[in-house]
mmCIF file of C-alpha atoms in Angstrom:
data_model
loop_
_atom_site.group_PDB
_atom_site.id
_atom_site.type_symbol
_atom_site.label_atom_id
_atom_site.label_comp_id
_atom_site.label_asym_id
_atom_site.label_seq_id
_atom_site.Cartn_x
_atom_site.Cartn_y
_atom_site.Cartn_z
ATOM 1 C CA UNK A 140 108.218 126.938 211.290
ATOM 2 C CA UNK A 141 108.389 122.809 211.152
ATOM 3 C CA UNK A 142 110.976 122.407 213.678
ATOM 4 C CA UNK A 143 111.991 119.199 215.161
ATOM 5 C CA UNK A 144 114.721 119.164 217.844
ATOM 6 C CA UNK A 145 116.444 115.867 219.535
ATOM 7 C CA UNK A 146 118.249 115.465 223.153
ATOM 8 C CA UNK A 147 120.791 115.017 223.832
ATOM 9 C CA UNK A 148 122.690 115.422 220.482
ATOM 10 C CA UNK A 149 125.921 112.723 221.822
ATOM 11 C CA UNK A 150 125.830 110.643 224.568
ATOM 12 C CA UNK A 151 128.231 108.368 225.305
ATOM 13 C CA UNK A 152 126.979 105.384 227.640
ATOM 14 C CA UNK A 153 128.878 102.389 228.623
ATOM 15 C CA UNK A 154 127.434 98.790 227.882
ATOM 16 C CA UNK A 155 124.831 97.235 229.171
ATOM 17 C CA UNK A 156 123.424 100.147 230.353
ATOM 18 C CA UNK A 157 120.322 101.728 228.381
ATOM 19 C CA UNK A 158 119.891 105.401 226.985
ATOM 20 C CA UNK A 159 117.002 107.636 226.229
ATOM 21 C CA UNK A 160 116.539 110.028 223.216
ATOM 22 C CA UNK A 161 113.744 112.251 223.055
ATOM 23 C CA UNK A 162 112.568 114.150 219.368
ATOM 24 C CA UNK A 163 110.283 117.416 219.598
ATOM 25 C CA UNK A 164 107.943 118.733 217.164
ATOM 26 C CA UNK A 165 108.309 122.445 218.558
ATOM 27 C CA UNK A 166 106.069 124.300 216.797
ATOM 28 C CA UNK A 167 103.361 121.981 215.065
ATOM 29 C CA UNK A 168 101.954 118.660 216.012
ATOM 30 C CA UNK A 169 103.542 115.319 214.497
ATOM 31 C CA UNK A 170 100.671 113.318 213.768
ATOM 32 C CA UNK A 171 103.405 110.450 212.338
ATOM 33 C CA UNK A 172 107.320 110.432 213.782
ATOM 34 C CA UNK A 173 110.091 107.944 212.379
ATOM 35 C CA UNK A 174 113.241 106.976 213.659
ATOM 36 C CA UNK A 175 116.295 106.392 211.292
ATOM 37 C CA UNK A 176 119.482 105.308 211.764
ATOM 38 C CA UNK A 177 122.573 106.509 210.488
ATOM 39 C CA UNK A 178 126.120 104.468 209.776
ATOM 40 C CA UNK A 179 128.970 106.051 209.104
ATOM 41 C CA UNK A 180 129.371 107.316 205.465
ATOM 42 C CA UNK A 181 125.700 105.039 204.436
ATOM 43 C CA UNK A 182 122.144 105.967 204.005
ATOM 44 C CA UNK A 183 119.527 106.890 206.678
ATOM 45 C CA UNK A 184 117.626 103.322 207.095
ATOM 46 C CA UNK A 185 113.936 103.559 208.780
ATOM 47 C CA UNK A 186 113.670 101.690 212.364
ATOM 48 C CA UNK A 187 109.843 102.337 213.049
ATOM 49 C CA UNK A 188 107.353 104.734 212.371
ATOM 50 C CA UNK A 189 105.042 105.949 215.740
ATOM 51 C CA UNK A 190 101.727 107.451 215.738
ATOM 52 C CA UNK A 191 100.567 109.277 218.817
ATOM 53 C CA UNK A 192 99.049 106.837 221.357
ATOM 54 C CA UNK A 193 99.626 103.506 219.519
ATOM 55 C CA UNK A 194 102.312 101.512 218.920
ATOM 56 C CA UNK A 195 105.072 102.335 216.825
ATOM 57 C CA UNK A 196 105.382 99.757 213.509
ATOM 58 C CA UNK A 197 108.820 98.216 213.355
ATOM 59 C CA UNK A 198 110.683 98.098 210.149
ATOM 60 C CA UNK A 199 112.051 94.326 209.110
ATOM 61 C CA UNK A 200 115.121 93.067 210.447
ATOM 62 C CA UNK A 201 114.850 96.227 213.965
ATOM 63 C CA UNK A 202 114.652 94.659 217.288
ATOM 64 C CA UNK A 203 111.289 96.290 219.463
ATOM 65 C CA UNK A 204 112.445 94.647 222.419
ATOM 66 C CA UNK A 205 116.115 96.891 222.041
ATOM 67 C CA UNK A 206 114.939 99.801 220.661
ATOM 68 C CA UNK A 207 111.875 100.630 222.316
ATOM 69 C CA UNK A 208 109.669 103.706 221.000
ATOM 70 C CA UNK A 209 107.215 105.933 222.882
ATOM 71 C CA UNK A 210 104.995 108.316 220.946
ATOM 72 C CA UNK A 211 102.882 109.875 224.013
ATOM 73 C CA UNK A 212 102.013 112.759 222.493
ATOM 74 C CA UNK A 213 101.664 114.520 219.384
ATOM 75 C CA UNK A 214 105.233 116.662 219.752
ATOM 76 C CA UNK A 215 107.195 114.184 222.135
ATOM 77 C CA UNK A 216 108.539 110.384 220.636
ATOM 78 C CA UNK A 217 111.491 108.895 222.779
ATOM 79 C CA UNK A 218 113.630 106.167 221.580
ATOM 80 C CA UNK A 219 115.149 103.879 223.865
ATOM 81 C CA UNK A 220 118.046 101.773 223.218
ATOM 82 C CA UNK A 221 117.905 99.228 225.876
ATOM 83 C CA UNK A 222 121.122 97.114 226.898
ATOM 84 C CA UNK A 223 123.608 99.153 224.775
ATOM 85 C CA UNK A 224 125.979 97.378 223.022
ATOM 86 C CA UNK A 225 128.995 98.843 221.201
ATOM 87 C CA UNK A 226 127.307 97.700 217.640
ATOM 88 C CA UNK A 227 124.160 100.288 218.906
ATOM 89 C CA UNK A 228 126.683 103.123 218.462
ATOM 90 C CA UNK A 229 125.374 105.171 215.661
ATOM 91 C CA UNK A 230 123.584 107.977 214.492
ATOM 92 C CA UNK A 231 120.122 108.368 215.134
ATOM 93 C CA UNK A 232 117.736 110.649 213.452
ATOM 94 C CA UNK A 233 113.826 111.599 214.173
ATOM 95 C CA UNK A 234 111.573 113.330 211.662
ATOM 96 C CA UNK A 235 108.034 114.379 212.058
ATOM 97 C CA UNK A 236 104.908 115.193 209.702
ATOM 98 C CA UNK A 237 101.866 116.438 210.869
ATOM 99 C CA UNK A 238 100.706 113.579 208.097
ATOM 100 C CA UNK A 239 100.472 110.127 207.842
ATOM 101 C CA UNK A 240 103.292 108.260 205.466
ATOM 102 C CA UNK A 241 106.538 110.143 204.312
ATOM 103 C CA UNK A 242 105.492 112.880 201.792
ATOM 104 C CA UNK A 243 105.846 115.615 204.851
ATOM 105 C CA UNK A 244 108.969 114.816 207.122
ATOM 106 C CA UNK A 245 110.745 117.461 209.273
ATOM 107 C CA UNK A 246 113.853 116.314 210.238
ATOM 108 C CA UNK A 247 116.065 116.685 213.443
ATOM 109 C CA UNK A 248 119.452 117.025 213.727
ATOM 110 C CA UNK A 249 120.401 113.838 215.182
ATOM 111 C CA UNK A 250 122.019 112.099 218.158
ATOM 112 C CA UNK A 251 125.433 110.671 218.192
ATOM 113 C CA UNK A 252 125.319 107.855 220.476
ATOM 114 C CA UNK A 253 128.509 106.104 221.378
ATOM 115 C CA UNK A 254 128.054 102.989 223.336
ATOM 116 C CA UNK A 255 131.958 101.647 225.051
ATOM 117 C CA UNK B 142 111.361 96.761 196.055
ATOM 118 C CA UNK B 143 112.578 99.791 195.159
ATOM 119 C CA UNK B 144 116.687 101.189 195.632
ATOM 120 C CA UNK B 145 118.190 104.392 194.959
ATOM 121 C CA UNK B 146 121.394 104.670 193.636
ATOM 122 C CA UNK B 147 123.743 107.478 194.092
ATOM 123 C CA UNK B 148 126.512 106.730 192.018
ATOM 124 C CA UNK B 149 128.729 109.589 193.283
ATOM 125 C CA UNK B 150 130.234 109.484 197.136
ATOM 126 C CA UNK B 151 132.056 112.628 196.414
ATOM 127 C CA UNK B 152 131.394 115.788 194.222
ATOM 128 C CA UNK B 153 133.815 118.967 193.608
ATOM 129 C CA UNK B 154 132.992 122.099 192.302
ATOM 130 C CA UNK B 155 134.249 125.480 191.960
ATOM 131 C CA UNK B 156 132.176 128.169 193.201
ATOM 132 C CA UNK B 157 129.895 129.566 190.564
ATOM 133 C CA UNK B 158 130.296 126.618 188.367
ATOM 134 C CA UNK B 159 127.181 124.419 187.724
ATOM 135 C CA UNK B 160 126.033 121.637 189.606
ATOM 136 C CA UNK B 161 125.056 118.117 188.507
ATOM 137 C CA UNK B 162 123.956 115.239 191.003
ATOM 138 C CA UNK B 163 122.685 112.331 190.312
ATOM 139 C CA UNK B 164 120.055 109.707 191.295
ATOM 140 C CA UNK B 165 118.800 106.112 189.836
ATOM 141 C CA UNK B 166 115.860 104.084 191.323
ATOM 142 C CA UNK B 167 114.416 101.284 190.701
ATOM 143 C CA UNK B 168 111.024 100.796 191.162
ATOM 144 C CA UNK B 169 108.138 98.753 188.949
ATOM 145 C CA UNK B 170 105.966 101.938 189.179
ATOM 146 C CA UNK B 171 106.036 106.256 188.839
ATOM 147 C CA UNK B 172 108.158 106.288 192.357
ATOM 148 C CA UNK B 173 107.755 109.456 194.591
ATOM 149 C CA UNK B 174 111.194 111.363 194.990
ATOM 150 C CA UNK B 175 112.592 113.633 197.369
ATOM 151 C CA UNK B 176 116.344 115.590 197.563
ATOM 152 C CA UNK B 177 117.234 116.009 200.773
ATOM 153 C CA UNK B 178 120.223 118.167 201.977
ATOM 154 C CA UNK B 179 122.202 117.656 204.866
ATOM 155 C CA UNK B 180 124.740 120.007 206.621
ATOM 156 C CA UNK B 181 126.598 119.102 209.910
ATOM 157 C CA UNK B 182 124.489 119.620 212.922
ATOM 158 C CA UNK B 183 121.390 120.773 211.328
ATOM 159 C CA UNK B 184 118.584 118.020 210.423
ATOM 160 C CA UNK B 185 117.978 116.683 206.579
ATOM 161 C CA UNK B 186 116.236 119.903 204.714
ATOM 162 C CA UNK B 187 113.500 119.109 201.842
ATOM 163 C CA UNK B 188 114.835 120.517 198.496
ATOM 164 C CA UNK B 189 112.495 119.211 196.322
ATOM 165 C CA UNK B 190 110.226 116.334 195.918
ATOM 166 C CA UNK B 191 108.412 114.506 192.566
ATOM 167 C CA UNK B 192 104.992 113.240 192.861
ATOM 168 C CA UNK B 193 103.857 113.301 189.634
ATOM 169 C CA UNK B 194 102.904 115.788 186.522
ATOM 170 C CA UNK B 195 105.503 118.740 185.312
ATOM 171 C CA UNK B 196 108.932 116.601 185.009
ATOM 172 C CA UNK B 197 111.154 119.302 186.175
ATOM 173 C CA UNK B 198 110.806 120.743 189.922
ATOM 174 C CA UNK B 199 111.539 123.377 191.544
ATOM 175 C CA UNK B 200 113.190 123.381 195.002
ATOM 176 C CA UNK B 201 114.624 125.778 197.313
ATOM 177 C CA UNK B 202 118.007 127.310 197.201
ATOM 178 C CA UNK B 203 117.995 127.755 193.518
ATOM 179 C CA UNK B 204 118.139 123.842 192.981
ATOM 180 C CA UNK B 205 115.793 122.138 190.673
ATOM 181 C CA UNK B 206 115.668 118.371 189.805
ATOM 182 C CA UNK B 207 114.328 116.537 186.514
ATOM 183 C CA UNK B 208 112.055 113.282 186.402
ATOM 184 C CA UNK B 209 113.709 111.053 183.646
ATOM 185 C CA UNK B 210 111.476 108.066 183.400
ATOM 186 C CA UNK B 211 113.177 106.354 180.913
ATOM 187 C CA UNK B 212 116.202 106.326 182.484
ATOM 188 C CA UNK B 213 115.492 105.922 185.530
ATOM 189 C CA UNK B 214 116.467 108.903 187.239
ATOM 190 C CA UNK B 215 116.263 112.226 188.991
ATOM 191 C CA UNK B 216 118.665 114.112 189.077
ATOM 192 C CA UNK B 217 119.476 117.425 190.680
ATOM 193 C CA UNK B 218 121.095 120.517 189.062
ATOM 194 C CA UNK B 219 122.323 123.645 190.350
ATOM 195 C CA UNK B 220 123.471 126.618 187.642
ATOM 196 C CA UNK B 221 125.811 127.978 189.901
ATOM 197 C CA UNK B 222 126.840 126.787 193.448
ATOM 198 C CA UNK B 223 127.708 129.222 196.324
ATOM 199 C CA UNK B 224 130.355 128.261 199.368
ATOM 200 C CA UNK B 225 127.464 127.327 201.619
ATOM 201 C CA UNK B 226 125.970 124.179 199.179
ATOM 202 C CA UNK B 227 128.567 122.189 201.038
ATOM 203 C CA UNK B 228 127.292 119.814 202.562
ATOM 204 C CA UNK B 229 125.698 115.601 202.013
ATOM 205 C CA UNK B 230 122.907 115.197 199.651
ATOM 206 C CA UNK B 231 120.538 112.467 199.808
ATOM 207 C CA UNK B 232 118.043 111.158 197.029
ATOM 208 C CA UNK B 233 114.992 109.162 198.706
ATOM 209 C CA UNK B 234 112.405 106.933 196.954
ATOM 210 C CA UNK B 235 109.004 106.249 198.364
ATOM 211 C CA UNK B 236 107.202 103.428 196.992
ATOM 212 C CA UNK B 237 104.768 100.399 198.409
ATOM 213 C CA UNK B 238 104.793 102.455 201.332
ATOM 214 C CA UNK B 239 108.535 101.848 202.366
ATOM 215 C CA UNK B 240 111.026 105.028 202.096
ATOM 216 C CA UNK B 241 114.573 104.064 200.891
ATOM 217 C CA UNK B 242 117.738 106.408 201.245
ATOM 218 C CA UNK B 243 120.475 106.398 198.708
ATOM 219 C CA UNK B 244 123.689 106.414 200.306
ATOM 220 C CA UNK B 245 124.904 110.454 199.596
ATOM 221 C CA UNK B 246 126.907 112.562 197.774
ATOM 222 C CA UNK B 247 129.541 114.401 199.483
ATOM 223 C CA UNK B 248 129.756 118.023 197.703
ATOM 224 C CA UNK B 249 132.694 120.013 198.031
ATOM 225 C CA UNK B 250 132.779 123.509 197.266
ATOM 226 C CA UNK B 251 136.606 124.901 195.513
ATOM 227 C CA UNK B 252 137.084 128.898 196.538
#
């Protein structure tokens, strides 16, 4: 059980041009989902956290207008990386809790997302 | 604010042989702390995680981690690693409501 699955797991998208992840909560509902991203041999940092139906809360320093998050429902949070630039290319990883704050986190596997 | 320090990028280890990884935080306050494993195509898996009480916890796979308060630390031990413990492991602090990610340890596992 806890199973959180992300689409599409690369995608390659030239710049300027914007691209779509989605993150699933397949068998349990995500009260709470977070987005993290992932550089190349660092630490996961935390972009935002979403709640179902409200807005997601931004972490310091992560651009809402660029990365745009939609939590509209409790097993379905899309990220959107608007106006891809080649510095956007990274790893990005969703988790999901069917609580608030971190304690509970189910993690996805990630999307590789290559902007040229 | 609170950090996490993983002090090794890269860990080797024979098979069978024991297992020692470690962890530092800082943090003014009793920190909550999590092990997360990560293998290639597969999402970060909860080993273990300290919230508070019994010092030494018990996690899946065989792994167990120790709260050291006094120094800081939480490190996670393994009495004998198998081929498929290959993989990134990350130590995460949550405190003042922010979650921080140490940067990994790479283990490798030696046949």
């Amino acid at each position: 059980g806890a199973v959180v699955s992300q689409h599409p797991s690369w995608v390659i998208c030239k710049s300027g041009t914007s691209v779509k992840i989605e993150c699933r909560s397949l068998d349990f509902q995500a009260t709470t989902m977070f987005w993290y991203r992932q550089f190349p041999k660092q630490s996961l940092m935390l972009m935002a956290t979403s709640n179902e139906g409200s807005k997601a809360t931004y972490e310091q320093g992560v651009e809402k207008d660029k990365f745009l998050i939609n939590h509209a429902s409790l097993t379905l949070s899309t990220l959107t990386v608007t106006s891809a630039h080649p510095e956007d290319s990274s790893f990005y990883i969703c988790s999901a809790s069917r609580l608030a704050g971190y304690y509970e986190q189910y993690f996805g596997p990630g999307t590789r997302l290559t902007v040229t | 604010a609170q950090s996490v320090t993983q002090p090794d990028i890269h860990i080797t280890v024979s098979e069978g042989a024991s297992l020692e990884l470690r962890c530092n935080y800082s943090y003014g306050a009793t920190p909550y702390l999590f092990w997360y494993v990560q293998s290639p195509g597969q999402g970060l898996q909860l080993l273990l995680k300290y919230f508070s009480g019994d010092t030494l916890v018990q996690g899946i796979k065989g792994f167990e981690a120790e709260f050291k308060r006094s120094q800081s630390s939480f490190n996670l031990r393994k009495p004998s690693v198998h081929w498929s413990d290959a993989a990134e492991y990350f130590c995460a602090v949550v405190g003042d409501d922010k979650i921080i990610f140490g940067k990994g340890t790479r283990l490798h596992i030696l046949p």
